[in-house]
CSV table of C-alpha atoms in Angstrom, one decimal:
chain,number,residue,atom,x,y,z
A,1,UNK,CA,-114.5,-24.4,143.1
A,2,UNK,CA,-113.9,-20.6,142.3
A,3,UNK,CA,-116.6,-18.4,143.5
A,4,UNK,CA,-118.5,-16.0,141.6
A,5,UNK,CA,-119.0,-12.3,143.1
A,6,UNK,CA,-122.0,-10.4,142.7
A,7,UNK,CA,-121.8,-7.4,144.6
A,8,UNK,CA,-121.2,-6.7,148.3
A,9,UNK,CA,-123.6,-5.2,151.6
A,10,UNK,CA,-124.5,-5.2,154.8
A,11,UNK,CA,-125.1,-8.5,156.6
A,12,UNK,CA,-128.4,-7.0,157.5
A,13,UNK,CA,-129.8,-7.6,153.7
A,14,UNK,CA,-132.9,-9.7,153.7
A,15,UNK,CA,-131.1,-11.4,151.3
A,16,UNK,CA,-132.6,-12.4,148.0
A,17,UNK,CA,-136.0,-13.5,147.2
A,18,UNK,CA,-136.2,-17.7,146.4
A,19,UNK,CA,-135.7,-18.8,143.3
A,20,UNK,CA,-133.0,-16.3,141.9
A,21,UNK,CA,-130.4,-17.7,139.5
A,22,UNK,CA,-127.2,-16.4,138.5
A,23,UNK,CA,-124.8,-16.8,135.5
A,24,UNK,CA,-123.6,-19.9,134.2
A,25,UNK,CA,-125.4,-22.8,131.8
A,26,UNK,CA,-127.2,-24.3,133.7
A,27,UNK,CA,-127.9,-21.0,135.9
A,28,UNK,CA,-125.8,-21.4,139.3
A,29,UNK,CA,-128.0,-20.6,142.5
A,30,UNK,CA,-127.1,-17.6,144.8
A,31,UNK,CA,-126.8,-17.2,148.0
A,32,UNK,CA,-125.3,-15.3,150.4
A,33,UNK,CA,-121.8,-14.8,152.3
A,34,UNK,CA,-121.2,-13.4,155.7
A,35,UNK,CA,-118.7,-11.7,157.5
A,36,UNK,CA,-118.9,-9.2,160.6
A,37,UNK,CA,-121.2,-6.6,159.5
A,38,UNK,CA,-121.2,-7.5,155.7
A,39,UNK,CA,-122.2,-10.2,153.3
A,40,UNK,CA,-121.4,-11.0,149.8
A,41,UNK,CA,-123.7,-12.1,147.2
A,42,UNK,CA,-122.5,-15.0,145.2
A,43,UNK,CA,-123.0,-18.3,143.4
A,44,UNK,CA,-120.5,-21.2,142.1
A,45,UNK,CA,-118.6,-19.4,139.3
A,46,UNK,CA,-118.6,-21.5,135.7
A,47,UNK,CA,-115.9,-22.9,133.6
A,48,UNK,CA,-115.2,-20.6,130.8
A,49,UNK,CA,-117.3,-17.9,131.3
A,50,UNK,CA,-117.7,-15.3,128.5
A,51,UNK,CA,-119.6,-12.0,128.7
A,52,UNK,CA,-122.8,-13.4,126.6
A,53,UNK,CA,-125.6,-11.6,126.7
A,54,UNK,CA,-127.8,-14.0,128.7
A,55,UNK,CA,-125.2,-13.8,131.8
A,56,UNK,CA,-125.1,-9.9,131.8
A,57,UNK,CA,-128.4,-10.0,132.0
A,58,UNK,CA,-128.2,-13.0,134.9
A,59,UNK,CA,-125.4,-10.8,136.6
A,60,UNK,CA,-127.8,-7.3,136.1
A,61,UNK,CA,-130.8,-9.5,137.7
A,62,UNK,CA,-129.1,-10.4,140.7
A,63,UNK,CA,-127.8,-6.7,141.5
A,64,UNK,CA,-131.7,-5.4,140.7
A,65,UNK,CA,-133.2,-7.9,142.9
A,66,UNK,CA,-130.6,-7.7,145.8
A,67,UNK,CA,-130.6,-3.7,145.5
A,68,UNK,CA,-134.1,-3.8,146.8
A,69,UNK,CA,-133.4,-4.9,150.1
A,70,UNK,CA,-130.8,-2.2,151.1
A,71,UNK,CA,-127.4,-0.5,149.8
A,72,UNK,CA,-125.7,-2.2,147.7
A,73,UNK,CA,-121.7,-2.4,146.0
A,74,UNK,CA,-122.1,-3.9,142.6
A,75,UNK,CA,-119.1,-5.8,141.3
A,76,UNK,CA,-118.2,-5.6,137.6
A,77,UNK,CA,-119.5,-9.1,135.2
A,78,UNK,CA,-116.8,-11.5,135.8
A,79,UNK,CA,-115.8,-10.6,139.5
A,80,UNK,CA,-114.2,-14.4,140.5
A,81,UNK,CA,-112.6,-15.4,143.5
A,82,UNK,CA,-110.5,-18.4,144.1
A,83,UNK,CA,-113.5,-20.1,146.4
A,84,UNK,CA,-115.6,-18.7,149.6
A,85,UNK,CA,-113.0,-18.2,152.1
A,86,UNK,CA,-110.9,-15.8,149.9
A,87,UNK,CA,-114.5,-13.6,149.8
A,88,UNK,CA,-115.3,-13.6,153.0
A,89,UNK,CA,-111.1,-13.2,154.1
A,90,UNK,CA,-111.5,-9.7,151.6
A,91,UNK,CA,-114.7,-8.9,153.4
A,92,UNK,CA,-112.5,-8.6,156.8
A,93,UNK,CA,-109.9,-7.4,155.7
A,94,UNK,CA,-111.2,-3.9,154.0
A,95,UNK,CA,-114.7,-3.8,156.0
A,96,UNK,CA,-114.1,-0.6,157.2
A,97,UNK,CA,-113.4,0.5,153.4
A,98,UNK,CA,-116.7,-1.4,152.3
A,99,UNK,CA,-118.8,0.4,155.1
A,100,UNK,CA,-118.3,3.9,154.1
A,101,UNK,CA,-118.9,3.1,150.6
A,102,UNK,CA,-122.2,1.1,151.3
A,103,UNK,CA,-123.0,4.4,153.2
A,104,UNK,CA,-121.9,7.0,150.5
A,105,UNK,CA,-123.9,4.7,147.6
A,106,UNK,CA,-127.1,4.5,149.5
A,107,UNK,CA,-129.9,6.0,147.2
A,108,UNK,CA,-127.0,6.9,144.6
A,109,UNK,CA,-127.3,5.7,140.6
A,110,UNK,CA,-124.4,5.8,138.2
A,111,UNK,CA,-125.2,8.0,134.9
A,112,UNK,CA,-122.1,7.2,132.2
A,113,UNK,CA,-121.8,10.1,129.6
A,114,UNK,CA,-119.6,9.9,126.3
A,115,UNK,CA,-119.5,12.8,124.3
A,116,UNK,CA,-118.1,13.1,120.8
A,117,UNK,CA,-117.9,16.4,118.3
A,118,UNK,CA,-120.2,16.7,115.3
A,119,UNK,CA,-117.5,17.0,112.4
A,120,UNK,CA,-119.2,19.7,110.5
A,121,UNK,CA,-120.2,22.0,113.4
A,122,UNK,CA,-117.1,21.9,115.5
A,123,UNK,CA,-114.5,22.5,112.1
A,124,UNK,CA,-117.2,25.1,111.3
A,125,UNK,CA,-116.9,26.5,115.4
A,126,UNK,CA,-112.8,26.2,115.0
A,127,UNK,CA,-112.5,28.1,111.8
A,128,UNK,CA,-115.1,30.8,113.3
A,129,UNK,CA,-112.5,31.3,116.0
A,130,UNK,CA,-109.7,31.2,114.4
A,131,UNK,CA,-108.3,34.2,112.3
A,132,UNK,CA,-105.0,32.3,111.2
A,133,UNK,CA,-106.9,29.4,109.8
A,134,UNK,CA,-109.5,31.3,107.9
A,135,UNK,CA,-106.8,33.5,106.4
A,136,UNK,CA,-104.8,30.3,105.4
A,137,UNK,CA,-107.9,28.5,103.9
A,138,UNK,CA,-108.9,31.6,101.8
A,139,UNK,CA,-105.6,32.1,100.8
A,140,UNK,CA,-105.5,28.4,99.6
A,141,UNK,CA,-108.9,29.0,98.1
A,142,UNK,CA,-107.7,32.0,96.1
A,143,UNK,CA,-105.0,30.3,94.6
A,144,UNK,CA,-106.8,26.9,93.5
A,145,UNK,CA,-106.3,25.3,96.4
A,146,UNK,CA,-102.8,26.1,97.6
A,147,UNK,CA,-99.3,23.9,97.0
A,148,UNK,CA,-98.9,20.8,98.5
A,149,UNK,CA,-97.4,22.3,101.7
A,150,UNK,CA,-100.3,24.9,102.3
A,151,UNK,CA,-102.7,22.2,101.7
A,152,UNK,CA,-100.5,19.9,104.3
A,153,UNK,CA,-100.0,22.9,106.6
A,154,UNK,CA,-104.1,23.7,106.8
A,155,UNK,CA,-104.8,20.5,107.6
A,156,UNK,CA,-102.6,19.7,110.2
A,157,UNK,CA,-103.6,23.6,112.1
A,158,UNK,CA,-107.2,22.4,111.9
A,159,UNK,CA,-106.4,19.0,113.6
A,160,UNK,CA,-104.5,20.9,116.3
A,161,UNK,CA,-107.3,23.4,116.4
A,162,UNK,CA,-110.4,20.2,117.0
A,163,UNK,CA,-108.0,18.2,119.4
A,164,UNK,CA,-107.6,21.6,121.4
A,165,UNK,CA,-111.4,22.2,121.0
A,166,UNK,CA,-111.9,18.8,122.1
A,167,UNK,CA,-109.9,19.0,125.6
A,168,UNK,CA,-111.7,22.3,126.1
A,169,UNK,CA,-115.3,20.9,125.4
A,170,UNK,CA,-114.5,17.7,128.2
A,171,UNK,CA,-113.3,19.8,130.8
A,172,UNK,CA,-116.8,21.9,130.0
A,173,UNK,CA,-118.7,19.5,129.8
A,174,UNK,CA,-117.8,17.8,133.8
A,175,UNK,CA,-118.0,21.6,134.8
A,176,UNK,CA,-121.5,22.0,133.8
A,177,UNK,CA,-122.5,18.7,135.1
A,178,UNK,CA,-120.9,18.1,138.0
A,179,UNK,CA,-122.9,20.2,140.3
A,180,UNK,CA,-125.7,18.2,139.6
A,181,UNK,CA,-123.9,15.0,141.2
A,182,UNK,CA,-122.6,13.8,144.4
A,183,UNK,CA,-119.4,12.6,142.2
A,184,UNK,CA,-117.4,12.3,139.4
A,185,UNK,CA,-115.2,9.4,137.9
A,186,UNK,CA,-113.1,10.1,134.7
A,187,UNK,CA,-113.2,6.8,132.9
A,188,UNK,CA,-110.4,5.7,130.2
A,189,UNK,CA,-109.8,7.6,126.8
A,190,UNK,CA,-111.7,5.4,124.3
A,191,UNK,CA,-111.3,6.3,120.7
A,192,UNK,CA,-114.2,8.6,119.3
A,193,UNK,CA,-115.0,10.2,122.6
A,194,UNK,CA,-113.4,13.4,123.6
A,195,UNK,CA,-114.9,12.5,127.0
A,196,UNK,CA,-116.5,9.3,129.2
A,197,UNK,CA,-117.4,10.5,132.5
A,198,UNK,CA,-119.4,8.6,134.9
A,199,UNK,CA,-121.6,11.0,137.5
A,200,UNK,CA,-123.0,9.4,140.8
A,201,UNK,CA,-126.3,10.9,141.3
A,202,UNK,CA,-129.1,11.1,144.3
A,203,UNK,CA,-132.0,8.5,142.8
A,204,UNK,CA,-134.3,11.9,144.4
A,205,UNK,CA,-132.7,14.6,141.8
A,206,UNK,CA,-131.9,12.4,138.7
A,207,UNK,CA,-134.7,14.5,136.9
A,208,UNK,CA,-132.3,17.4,138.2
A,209,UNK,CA,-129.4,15.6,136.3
A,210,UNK,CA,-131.1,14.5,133.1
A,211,UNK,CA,-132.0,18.7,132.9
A,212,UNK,CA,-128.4,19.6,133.0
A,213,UNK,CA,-127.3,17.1,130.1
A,214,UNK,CA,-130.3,18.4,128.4
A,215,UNK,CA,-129.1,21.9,128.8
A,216,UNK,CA,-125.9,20.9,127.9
A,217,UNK,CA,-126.8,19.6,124.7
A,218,UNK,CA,-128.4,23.1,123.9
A,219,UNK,CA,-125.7,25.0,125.0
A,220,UNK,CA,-123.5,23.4,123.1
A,221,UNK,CA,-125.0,22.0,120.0
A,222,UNK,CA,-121.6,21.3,118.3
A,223,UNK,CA,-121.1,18.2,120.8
A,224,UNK,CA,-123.2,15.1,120.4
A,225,UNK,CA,-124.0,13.7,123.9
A,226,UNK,CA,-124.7,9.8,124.8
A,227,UNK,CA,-126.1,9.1,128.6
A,228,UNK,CA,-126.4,5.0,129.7
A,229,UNK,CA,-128.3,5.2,132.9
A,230,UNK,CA,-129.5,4.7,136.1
A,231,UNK,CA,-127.0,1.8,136.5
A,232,UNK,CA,-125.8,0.7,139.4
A,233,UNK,CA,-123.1,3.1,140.9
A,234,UNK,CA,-119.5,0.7,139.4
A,235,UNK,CA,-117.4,3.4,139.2
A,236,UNK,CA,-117.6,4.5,142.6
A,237,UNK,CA,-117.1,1.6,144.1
A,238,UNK,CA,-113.0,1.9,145.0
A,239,UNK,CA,-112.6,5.6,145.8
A,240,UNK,CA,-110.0,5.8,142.6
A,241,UNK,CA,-110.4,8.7,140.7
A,242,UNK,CA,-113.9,9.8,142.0
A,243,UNK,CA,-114.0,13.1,144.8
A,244,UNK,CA,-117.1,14.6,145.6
A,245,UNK,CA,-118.5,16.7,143.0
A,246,UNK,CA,-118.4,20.5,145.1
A,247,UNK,CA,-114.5,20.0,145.0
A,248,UNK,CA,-113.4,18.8,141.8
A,249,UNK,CA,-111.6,21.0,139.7
């Protein structure tokens, strides 16, 4: 029977309090792996499962109840492994790994922010700062709009000018944020954002963190900002693309 992985800690953990259920229909019971100085958090993983929303919600009780009782490496929904002994074989083999992350997440939450342009203020920001376009566009403008090929030209200078705007505002955007985290992890391009960072941040100074995306937004009122957080620190689990925050780039 394939096993089910919550999230990984020490073998210390108190464990979880009676009664918690996981994922699955009927919900599977958890319990708890060991292995040297670390344990697993699991339950009997279920045929077919899908990412509904009452197993996210299973999976995000499980993490919330077991992060009570100590540091904590949240696995992604749908973590499975082929059955207990391939857990507790990946627990030995990259303890040393799993230590110094338990020890680098203590007290840490995971703030996720996209951010995306607002159309009208960021053409109306490129145009400002471009001589060549405005010239182009009044020119078009003067002569009822321009030919074809002005009209075609124009609009392909002002896509080059918001996609340039647009690698400028994300590299920004980590800059003024980053000093307010202990880390940063780039996350994959998804269409609509020009940026989806993830920022591990001291539970003590999240106030601190909120400020800067608050300051952010004023600063820079031509980008619309989206934060989903505190969760539970998933991009920093695997060192990957995060580094610590004082020497990113």
């Amino acid at each position: 029977m394939s096993t089910y992985v919550y999230g990984i800690t020490a073998s210390s953990h108190p464990g979880l309090p009676e009664g918690v259920s996981g994922v699955g229909d009927p919900p599977r019971p958890v319990r708890v792996l060991k292995e040297g100085e670390l344990a697993a958090i699991v339950s009997e993983a279920p045929e077919g499962l899908r990412p509904k929303r009452k197993d996210l919600l299973a999976h995000q009780n499980v993490l919330s109840e077991a992060g009570t009782g100590g540091p904590l490496l949240p696995m992604r929904f749908g973590s499975v492994a082929p059955d207990d002994a391939a857990v507790t074989g990946v627990l030995a083999e990259r303890a040393e790994h799993y230590l110094e992350r338990l020890g680098a997440l203590d007290g840490k939450v995971e703030y996720n922010v996209k951010a995306s342009h607002d159309e009208q203020a960021v053409l109306h920001r490129v145009m400002g700062e471009n001589p060549e376009l405005r010239a182009l566009a009044e020119a078009n403008r003067q002569s009822g709009g321009g030919t074809y090929e002005d009209r075609l030209r124009l609009g392909e200078m002002v896509v080059a000018a918001v996609q340039a705007r647009e690698a400028e505002d994300a590299t920004e955007l980590q800059r003024v944020l980053e000093p307010a985290a202990a880390a940063v992890s780039v996350g994959p391009d998804s269409t609509g954002w020009l940026a989806n960072v993830s920022f591990l941040v001291d539970q003590q100074s999240a106030e601190v963190f909120l400020a800067a995306v608050e300051q952010a937004r004023k600063s820079h009122p031509h980008i619309e900002l989206s934060v989903n957080g505190p969760l539970p620190p998933y991009s920093f689990v695997e060192p990957g693309p995060s580094q610590p925050a004082e020497t990113a780039h």
